[in-house]
Structures are given as structure tokens and as C-alpha cells.
XYZ file of N, CA and C in Angstrom:
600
model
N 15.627 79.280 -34.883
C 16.288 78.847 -33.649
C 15.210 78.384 -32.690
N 15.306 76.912 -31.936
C 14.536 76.500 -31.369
C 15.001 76.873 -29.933
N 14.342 77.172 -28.725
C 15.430 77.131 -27.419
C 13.967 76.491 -26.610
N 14.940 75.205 -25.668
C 14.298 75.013 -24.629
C 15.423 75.204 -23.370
N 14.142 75.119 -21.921
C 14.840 75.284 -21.131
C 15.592 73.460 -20.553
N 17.197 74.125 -19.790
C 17.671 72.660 -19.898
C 17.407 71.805 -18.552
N 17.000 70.559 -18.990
C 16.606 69.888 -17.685
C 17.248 68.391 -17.569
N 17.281 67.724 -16.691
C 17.805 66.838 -16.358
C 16.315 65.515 -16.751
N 16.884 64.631 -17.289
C 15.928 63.600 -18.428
C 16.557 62.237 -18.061
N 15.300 61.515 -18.058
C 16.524 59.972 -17.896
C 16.210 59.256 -19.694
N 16.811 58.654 -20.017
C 17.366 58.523 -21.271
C 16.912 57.086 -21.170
N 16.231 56.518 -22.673
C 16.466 55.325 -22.656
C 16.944 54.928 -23.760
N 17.041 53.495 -24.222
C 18.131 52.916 -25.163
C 17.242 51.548 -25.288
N 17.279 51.793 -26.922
C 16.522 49.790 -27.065
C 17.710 48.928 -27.777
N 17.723 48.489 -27.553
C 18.953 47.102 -27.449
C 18.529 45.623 -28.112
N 18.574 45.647 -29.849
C 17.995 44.377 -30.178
C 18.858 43.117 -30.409
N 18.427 41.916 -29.776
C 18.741 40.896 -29.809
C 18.005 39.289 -29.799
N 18.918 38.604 -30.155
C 17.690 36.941 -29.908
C 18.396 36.207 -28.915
N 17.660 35.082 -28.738
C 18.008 34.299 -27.869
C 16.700 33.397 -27.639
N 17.204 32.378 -26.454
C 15.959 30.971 -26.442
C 15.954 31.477 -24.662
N 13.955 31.978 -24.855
C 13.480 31.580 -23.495
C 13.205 31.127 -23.100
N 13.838 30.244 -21.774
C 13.337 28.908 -21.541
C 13.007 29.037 -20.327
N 12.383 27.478 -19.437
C 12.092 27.792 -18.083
C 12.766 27.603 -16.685
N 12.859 28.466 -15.742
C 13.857 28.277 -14.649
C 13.824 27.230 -14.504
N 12.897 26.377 -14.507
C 12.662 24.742 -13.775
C 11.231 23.917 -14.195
N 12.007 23.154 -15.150
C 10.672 22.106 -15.805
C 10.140 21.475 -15.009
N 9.131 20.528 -14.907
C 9.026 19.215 -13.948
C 8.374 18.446 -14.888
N 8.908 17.517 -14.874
C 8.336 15.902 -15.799
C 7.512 15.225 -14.791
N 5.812 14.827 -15.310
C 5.115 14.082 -14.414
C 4.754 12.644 -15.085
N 5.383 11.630 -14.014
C 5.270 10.443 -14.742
C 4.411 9.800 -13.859
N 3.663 8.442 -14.277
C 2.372 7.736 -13.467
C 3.544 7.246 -12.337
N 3.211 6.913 -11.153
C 3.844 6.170 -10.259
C 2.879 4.733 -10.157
N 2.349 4.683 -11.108
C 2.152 3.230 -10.865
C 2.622 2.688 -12.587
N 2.545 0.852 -13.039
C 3.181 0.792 -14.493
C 1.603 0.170 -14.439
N 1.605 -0.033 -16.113
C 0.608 -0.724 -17.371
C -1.125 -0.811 -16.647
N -1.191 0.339 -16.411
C -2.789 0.848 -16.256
C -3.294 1.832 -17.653
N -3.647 1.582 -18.310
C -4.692 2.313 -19.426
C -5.300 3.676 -18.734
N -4.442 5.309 -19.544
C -4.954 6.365 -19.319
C -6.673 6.660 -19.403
N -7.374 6.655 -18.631
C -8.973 6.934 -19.058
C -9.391 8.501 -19.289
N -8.555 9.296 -18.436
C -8.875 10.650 -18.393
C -7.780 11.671 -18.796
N -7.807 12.732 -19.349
C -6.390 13.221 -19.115
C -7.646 14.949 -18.774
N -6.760 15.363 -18.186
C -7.488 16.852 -17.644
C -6.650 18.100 -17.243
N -5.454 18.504 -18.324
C -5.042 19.227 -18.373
C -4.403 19.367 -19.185
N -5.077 20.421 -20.350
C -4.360 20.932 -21.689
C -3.273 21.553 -21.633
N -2.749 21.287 -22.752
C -1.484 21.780 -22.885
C -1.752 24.195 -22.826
N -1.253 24.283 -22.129
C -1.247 25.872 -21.999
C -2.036 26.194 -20.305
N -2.271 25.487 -20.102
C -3.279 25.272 -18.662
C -2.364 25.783 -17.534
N -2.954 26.721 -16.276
C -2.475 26.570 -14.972
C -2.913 25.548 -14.137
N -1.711 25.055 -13.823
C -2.384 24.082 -12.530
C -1.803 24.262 -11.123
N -2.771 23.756 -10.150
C -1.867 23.943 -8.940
C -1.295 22.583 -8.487
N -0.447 23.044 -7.303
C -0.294 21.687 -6.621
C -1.459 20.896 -6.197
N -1.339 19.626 -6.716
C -2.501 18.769 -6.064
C -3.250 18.792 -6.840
N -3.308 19.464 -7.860
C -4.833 19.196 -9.132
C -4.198 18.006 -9.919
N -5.719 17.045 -9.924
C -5.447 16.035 -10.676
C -5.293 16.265 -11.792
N -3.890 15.649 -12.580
C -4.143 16.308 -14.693
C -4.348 14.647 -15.109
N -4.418 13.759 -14.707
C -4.895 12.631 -15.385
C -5.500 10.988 -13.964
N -6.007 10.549 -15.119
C -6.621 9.558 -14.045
C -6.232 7.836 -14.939
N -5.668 6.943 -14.176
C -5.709 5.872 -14.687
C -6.555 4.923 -14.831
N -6.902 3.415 -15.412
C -8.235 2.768 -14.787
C -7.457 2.313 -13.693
N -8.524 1.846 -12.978
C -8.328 0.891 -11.640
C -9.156 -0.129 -11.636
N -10.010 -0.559 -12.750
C -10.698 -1.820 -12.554
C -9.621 -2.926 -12.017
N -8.842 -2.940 -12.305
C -7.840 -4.192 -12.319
C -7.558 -4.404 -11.323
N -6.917 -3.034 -10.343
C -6.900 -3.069 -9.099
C -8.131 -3.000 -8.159
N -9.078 -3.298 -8.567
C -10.380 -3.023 -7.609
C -10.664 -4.460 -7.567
N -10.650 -5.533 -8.283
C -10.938 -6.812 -8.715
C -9.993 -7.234 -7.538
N -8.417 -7.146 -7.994
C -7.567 -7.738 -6.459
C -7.814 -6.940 -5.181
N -8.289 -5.900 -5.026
C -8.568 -5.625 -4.063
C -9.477 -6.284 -3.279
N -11.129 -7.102 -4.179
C -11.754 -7.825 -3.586
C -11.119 -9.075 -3.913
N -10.375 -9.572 -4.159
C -9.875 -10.659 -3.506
C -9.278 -10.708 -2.172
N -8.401 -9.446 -2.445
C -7.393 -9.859 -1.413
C -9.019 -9.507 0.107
N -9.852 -8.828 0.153
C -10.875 -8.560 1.186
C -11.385 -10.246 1.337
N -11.575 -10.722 0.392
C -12.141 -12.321 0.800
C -10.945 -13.088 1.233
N -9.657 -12.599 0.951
C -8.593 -13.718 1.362
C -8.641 -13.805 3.274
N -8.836 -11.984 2.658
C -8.881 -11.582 4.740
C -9.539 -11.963 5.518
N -11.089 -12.300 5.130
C -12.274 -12.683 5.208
C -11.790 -14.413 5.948
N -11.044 -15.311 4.969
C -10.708 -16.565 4.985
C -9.491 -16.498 6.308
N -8.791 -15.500 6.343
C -8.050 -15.231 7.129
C -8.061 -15.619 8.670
N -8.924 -14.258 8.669
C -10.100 -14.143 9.784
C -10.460 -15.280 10.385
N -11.373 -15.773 9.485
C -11.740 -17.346 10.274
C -11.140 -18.581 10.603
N -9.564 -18.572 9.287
C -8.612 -19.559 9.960
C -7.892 -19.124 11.358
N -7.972 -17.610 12.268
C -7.383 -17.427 13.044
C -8.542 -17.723 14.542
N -10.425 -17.677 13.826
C -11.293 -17.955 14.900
C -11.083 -19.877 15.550
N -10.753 -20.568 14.108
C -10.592 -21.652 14.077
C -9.234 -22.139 14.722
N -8.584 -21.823 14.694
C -6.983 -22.115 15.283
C -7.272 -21.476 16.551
N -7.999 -20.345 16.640
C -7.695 -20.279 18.440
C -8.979 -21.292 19.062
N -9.983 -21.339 18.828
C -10.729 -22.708 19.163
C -10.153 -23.743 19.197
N -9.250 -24.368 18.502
C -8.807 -25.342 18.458
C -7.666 -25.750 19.658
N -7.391 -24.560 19.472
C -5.605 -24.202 20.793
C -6.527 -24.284 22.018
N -7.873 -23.590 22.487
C -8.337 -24.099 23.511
C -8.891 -25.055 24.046
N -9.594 -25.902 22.685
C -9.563 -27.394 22.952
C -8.276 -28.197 23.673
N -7.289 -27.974 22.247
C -6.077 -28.637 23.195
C -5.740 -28.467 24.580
N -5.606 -27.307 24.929
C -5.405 -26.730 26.191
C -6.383 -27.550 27.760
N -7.497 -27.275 27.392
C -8.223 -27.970 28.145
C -8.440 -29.718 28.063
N -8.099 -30.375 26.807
C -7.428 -31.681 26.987
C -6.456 -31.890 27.370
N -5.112 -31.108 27.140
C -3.982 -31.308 28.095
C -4.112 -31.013 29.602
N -5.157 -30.210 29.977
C -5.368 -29.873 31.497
C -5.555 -31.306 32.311
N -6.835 -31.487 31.587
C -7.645 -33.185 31.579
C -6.467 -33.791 32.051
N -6.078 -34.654 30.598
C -4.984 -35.275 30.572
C -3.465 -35.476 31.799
N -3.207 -34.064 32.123
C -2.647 -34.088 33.102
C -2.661 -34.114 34.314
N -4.150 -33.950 34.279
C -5.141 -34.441 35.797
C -5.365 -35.343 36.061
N -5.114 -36.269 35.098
C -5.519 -37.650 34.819
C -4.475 -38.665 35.426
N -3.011 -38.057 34.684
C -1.875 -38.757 35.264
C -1.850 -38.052 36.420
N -1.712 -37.055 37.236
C -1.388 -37.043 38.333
C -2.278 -38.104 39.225
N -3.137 -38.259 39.126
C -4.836 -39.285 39.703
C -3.969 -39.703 40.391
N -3.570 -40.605 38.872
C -2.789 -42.459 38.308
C -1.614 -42.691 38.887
N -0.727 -41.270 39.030
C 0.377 -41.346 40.112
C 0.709 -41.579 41.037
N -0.597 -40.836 42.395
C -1.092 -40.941 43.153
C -1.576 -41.934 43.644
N -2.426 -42.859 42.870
C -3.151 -44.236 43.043
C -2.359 -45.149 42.622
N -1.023 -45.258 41.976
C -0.103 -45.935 41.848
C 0.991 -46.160 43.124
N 1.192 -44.823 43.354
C 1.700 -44.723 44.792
C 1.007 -45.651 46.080
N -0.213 -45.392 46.233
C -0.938 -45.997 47.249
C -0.865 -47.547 46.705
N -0.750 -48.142 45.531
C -0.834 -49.523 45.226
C -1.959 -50.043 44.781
N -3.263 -48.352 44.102
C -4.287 -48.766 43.953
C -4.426 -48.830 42.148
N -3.253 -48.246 41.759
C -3.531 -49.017 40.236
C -2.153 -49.220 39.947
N -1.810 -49.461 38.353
C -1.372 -50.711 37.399
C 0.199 -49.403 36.866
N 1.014 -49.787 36.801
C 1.487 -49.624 36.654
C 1.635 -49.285 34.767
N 1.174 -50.005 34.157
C 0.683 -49.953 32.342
C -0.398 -48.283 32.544
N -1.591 -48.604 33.581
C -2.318 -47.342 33.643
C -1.952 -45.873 33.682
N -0.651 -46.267 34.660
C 0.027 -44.647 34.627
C 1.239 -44.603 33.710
N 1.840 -45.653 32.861
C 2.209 -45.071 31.954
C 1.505 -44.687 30.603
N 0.351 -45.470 30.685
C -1.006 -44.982 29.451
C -1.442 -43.472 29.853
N -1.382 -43.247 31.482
C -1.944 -41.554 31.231
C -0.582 -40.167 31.560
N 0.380 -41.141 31.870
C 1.527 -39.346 31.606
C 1.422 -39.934 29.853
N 1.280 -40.988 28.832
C 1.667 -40.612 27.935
C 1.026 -40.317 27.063
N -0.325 -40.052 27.722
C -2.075 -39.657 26.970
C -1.683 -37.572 27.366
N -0.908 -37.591 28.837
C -0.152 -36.378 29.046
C 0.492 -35.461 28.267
N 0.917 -36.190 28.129
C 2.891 -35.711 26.866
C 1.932 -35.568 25.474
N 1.287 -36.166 24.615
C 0.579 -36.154 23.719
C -0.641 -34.864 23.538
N -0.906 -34.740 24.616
C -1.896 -33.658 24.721
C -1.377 -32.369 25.034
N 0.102 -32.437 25.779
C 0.906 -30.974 25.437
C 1.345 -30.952 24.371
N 1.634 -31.702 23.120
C 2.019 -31.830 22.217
C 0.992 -31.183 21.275
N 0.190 -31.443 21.508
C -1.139 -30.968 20.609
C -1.163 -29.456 20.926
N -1.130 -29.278 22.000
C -1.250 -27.592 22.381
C -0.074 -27.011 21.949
N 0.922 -27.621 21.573
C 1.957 -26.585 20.617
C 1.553 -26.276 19.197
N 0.828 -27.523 18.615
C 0.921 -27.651 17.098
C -0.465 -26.750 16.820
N -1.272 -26.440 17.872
C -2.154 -25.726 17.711
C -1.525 -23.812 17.775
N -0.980 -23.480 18.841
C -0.490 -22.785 18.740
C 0.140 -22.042 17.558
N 0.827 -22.959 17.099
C 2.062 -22.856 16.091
C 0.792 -22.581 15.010
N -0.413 -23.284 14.981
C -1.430 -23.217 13.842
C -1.544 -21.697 13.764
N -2.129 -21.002 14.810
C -2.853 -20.108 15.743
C -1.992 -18.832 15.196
N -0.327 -19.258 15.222
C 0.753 -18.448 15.136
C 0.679 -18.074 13.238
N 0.800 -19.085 12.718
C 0.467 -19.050 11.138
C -0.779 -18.925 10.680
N -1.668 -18.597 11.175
C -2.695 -18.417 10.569
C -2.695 -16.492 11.140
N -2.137 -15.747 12.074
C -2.065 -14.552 12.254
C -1.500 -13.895 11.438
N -0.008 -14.657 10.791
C 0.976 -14.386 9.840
C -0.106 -13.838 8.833
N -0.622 -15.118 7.823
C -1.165 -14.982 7.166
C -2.394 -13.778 6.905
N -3.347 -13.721 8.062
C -3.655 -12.185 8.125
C -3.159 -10.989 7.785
N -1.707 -10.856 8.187
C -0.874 -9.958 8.656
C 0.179 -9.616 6.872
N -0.026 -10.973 6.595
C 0.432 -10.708 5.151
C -0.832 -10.069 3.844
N -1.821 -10.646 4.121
C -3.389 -9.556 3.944
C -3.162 -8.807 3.617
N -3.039 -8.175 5.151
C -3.545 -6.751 5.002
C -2.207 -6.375 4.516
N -1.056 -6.209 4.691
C 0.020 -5.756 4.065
C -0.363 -5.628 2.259
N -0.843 -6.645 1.567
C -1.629 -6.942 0.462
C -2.116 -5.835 0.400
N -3.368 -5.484 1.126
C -4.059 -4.751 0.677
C -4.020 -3.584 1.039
N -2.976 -3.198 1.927
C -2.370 -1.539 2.236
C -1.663 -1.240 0.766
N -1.004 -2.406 0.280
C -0.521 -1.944 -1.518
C -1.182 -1.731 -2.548
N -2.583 -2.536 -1.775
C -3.582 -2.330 -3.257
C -4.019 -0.837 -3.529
N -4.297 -0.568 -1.750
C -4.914 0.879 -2.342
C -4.182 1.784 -2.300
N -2.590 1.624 -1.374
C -1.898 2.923 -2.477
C -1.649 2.676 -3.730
N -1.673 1.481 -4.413
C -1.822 1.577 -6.307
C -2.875 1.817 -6.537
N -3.972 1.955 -5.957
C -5.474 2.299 -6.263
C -5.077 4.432 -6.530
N -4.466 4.824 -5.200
C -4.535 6.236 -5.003
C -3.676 6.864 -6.197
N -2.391 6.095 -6.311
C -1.922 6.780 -7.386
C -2.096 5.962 -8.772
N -3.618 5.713 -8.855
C -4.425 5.920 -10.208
C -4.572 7.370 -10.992
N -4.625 8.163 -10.167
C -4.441 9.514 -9.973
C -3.199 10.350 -10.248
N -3.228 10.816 -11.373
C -1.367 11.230 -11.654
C -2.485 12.775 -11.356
N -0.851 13.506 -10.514
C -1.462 14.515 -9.196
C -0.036 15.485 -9.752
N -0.150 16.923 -10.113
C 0.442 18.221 -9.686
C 1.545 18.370 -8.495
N 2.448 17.449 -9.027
C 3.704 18.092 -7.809
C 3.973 19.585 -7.709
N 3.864 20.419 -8.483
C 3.928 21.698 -8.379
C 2.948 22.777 -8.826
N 3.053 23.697 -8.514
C 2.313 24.495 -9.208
C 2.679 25.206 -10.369
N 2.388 25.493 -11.612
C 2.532 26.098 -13.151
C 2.058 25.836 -14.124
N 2.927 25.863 -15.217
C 1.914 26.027 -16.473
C 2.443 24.687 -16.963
N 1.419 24.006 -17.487
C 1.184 22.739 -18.613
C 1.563 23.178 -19.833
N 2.817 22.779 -20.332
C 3.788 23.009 -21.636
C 3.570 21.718 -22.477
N 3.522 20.952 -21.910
C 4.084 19.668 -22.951
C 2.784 18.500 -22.441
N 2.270 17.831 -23.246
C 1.426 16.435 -23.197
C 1.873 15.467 -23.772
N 2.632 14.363 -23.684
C 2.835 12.741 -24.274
C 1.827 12.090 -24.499
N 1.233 12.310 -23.003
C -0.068 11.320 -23.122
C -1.301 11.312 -24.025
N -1.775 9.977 -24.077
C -2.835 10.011 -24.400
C -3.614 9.110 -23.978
N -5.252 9.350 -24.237
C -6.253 8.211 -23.759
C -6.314 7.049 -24.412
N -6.009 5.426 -23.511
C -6.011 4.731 -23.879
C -4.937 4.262 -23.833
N -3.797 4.750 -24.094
C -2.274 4.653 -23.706
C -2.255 3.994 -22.434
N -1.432 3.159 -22.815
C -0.646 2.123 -21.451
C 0.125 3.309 -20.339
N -0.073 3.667 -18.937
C 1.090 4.346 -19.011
C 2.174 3.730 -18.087
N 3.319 4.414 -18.596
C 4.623 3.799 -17.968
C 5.372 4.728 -17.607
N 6.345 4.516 -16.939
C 7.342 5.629 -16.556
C 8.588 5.608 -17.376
N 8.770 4.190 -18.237
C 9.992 4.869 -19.249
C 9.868 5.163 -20.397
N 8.690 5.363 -20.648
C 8.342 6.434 -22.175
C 8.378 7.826 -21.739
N 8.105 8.566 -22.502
C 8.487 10.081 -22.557
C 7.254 10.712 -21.290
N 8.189 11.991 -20.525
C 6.953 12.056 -19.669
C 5.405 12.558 -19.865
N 4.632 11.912 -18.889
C 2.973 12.058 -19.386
C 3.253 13.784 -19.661
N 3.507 14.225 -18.866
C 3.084 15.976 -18.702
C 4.401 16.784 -18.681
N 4.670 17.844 -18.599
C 5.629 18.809 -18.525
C 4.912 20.279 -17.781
N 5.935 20.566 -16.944
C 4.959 21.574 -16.392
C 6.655 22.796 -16.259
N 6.118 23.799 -16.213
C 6.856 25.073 -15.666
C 6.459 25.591 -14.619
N 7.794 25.055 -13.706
C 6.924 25.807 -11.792
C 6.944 26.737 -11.908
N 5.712 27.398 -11.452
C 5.582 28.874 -10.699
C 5.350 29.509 -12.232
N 5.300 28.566 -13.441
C 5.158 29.728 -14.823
C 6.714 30.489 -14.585
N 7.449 30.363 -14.195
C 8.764 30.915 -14.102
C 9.336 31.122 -15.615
């Protein structure tokens, strides 16, 4: 006869079963830019990453090439806008002329001291020379455009330059790799990366 004394025990119970563990929340990381050649990839499959760690890098020669274009277009830009406003102040100060000229001729027409042909040769040397100061303007006006379309240019170049850089929207574990080096990448092939937030 065995005797113990009786006590209060918490009890446990194993309970076998299967099933598929999967993750609260995948995230698929695809390039946000298309047909740049993978050069780097930097995060193995089983890896933690955080937010913001780079796991791959694209080239950007391609975009660095239009980038110095579009810098010399700006360059050309630039000086069609030094040239058009020189020019608008030429006009300006020939239409001043010009209209100093006919008033003279108005004046001295009035008194009976010139020709009547003379003062219509200078209001219409007048009218011609405000005419010029619009088309300069209007130059002055399109050649700013053109700047203005530039740099717009090249505010796109280098956010396709930045996301050369395929970047960690979340933080977790690196499950899955598509990619590879040398690979074109795109966003409607299978995604570059697979990640599990938080390792959840």
C-alpha cells in the first residue's frame, strides 16, 4: 500500500494534432521602378530585416546618363531664358525710343515743322516696336516653360534614381526570393521578396 498526502495539482493534457502554420500577414516587395537589371540582392532567404533596410539594389546607369542630359538640357535652358530676357529689354528700350520718337514728330507736325509721311513713318516705327516687345516676352514666357518642364524632368529622374533601391516596407523575416542577379525587374512577375511582418 502506497499512501500519499492529498493535494491540490494542476493537471496537464497533450493534445495531438496537424495543421498548416502560416503567417498573420505576408508582404510582397516589388521594384517600384520597371526594366532596370537587379545588380545586388542583400537579403537571404531566412534573414531579419527591418524597416528601411535595403534587400536589393537596381542599376541606375541608365538613369544617370538621362539625368545628365536632362542637367545640360537645363543648362541650355538657363541660357535661352538669359537670352530672351536680354532680348525683351532690347525691345523695350527700342519701343521707348521709338515712341519718343513719334511723340517728337507729333508735336513738330502740330507746329507745321514736319511732314506728315514723317509722323506716320514714326507712330508706325512705334506700333512695330511694341510689337516686338510682346514677341519677346512671349519668347521670355516659353523659354521659362521650358525650364520649368526640366526640372520637372529631372525631379523624375531622381526619384527613379532613389527607388533603384528596393527598401523594407516592414519589419520581419525574409521567406521567399524570386529574384535574381541580372534579372530584369518588373512588377508583374512574381514578387522580388516575401517577407513575414513582425516574424508573426
Amino acid at each position: 500500500i502506497t499512501v500519499t498526502q492529498a493535494a491540490t495539482r494542476k493537471m496537464t493534457d497533450r493534445v495531438l494534432g496537424s495543421g498548416v502554420v502560416a503567417p498573420v500577414e505576408r508582404v510582397l516587395v516589388q521594384p517600384l521602378i520597371e526594366g532596370q537589371p537587379i545588380e545586388e540582392l542583400l537579403a537571404e532567404v531566412g534573414d531579419q530585416v527591418k524597416a528601411g533596410d535595403v534587400l536589393a539594389r537596381l542599376s541606375d546607369s541608365t538613369l544617370r546618363l538621362q539625368e545628365s542630359q536632362l542637367m545640360a538640357q537645363r543648362a541650355s535652358a538657363d541660357a535661352a531664358i538669359a537670352q530672351a530676357d536680354a532680348q525683351l529689354l532690347e525691345a523695350r528700350s527700342a519701343a521707348d525710343e521709338a515712341q519718343r520718337v513719334a511723340t517728337r514728330t507729333r508735336t513738330l507736325r502740330a507746329q507745321g515743322s514736319s511732314s506728315q509721311a514723317a509722323l506716320d513713318t514714326a507712330e508706325s516705327n512705334a506700333v512695330s516696336a511694341a510689337a516686338r516687345v510682346t514677341v519677346a516676352e512671349q519668347l521670355l514666357e516659353a523659354a521659362k516653360a521650358q525650364h520649368e518642364l526640366v526640372e520637372a524632368q529631372i525631379a523624375d529622374i531622381r526619384l527613379q534614381l532613389a527607388r533603384t533601391e528596393v527598401i523594407a516596407p516592414v519589419s520581419g523575416e525574409d521567406v521567399q526570393r524570386h529574384a535574381m542577379v541580372g534579372a530584369i525587374a518588373t512588377a508583374a512577375d512574381d514578387p522580388m521578396i516575401a517577407l513575414i511582418r513582425d516574424s508573426t
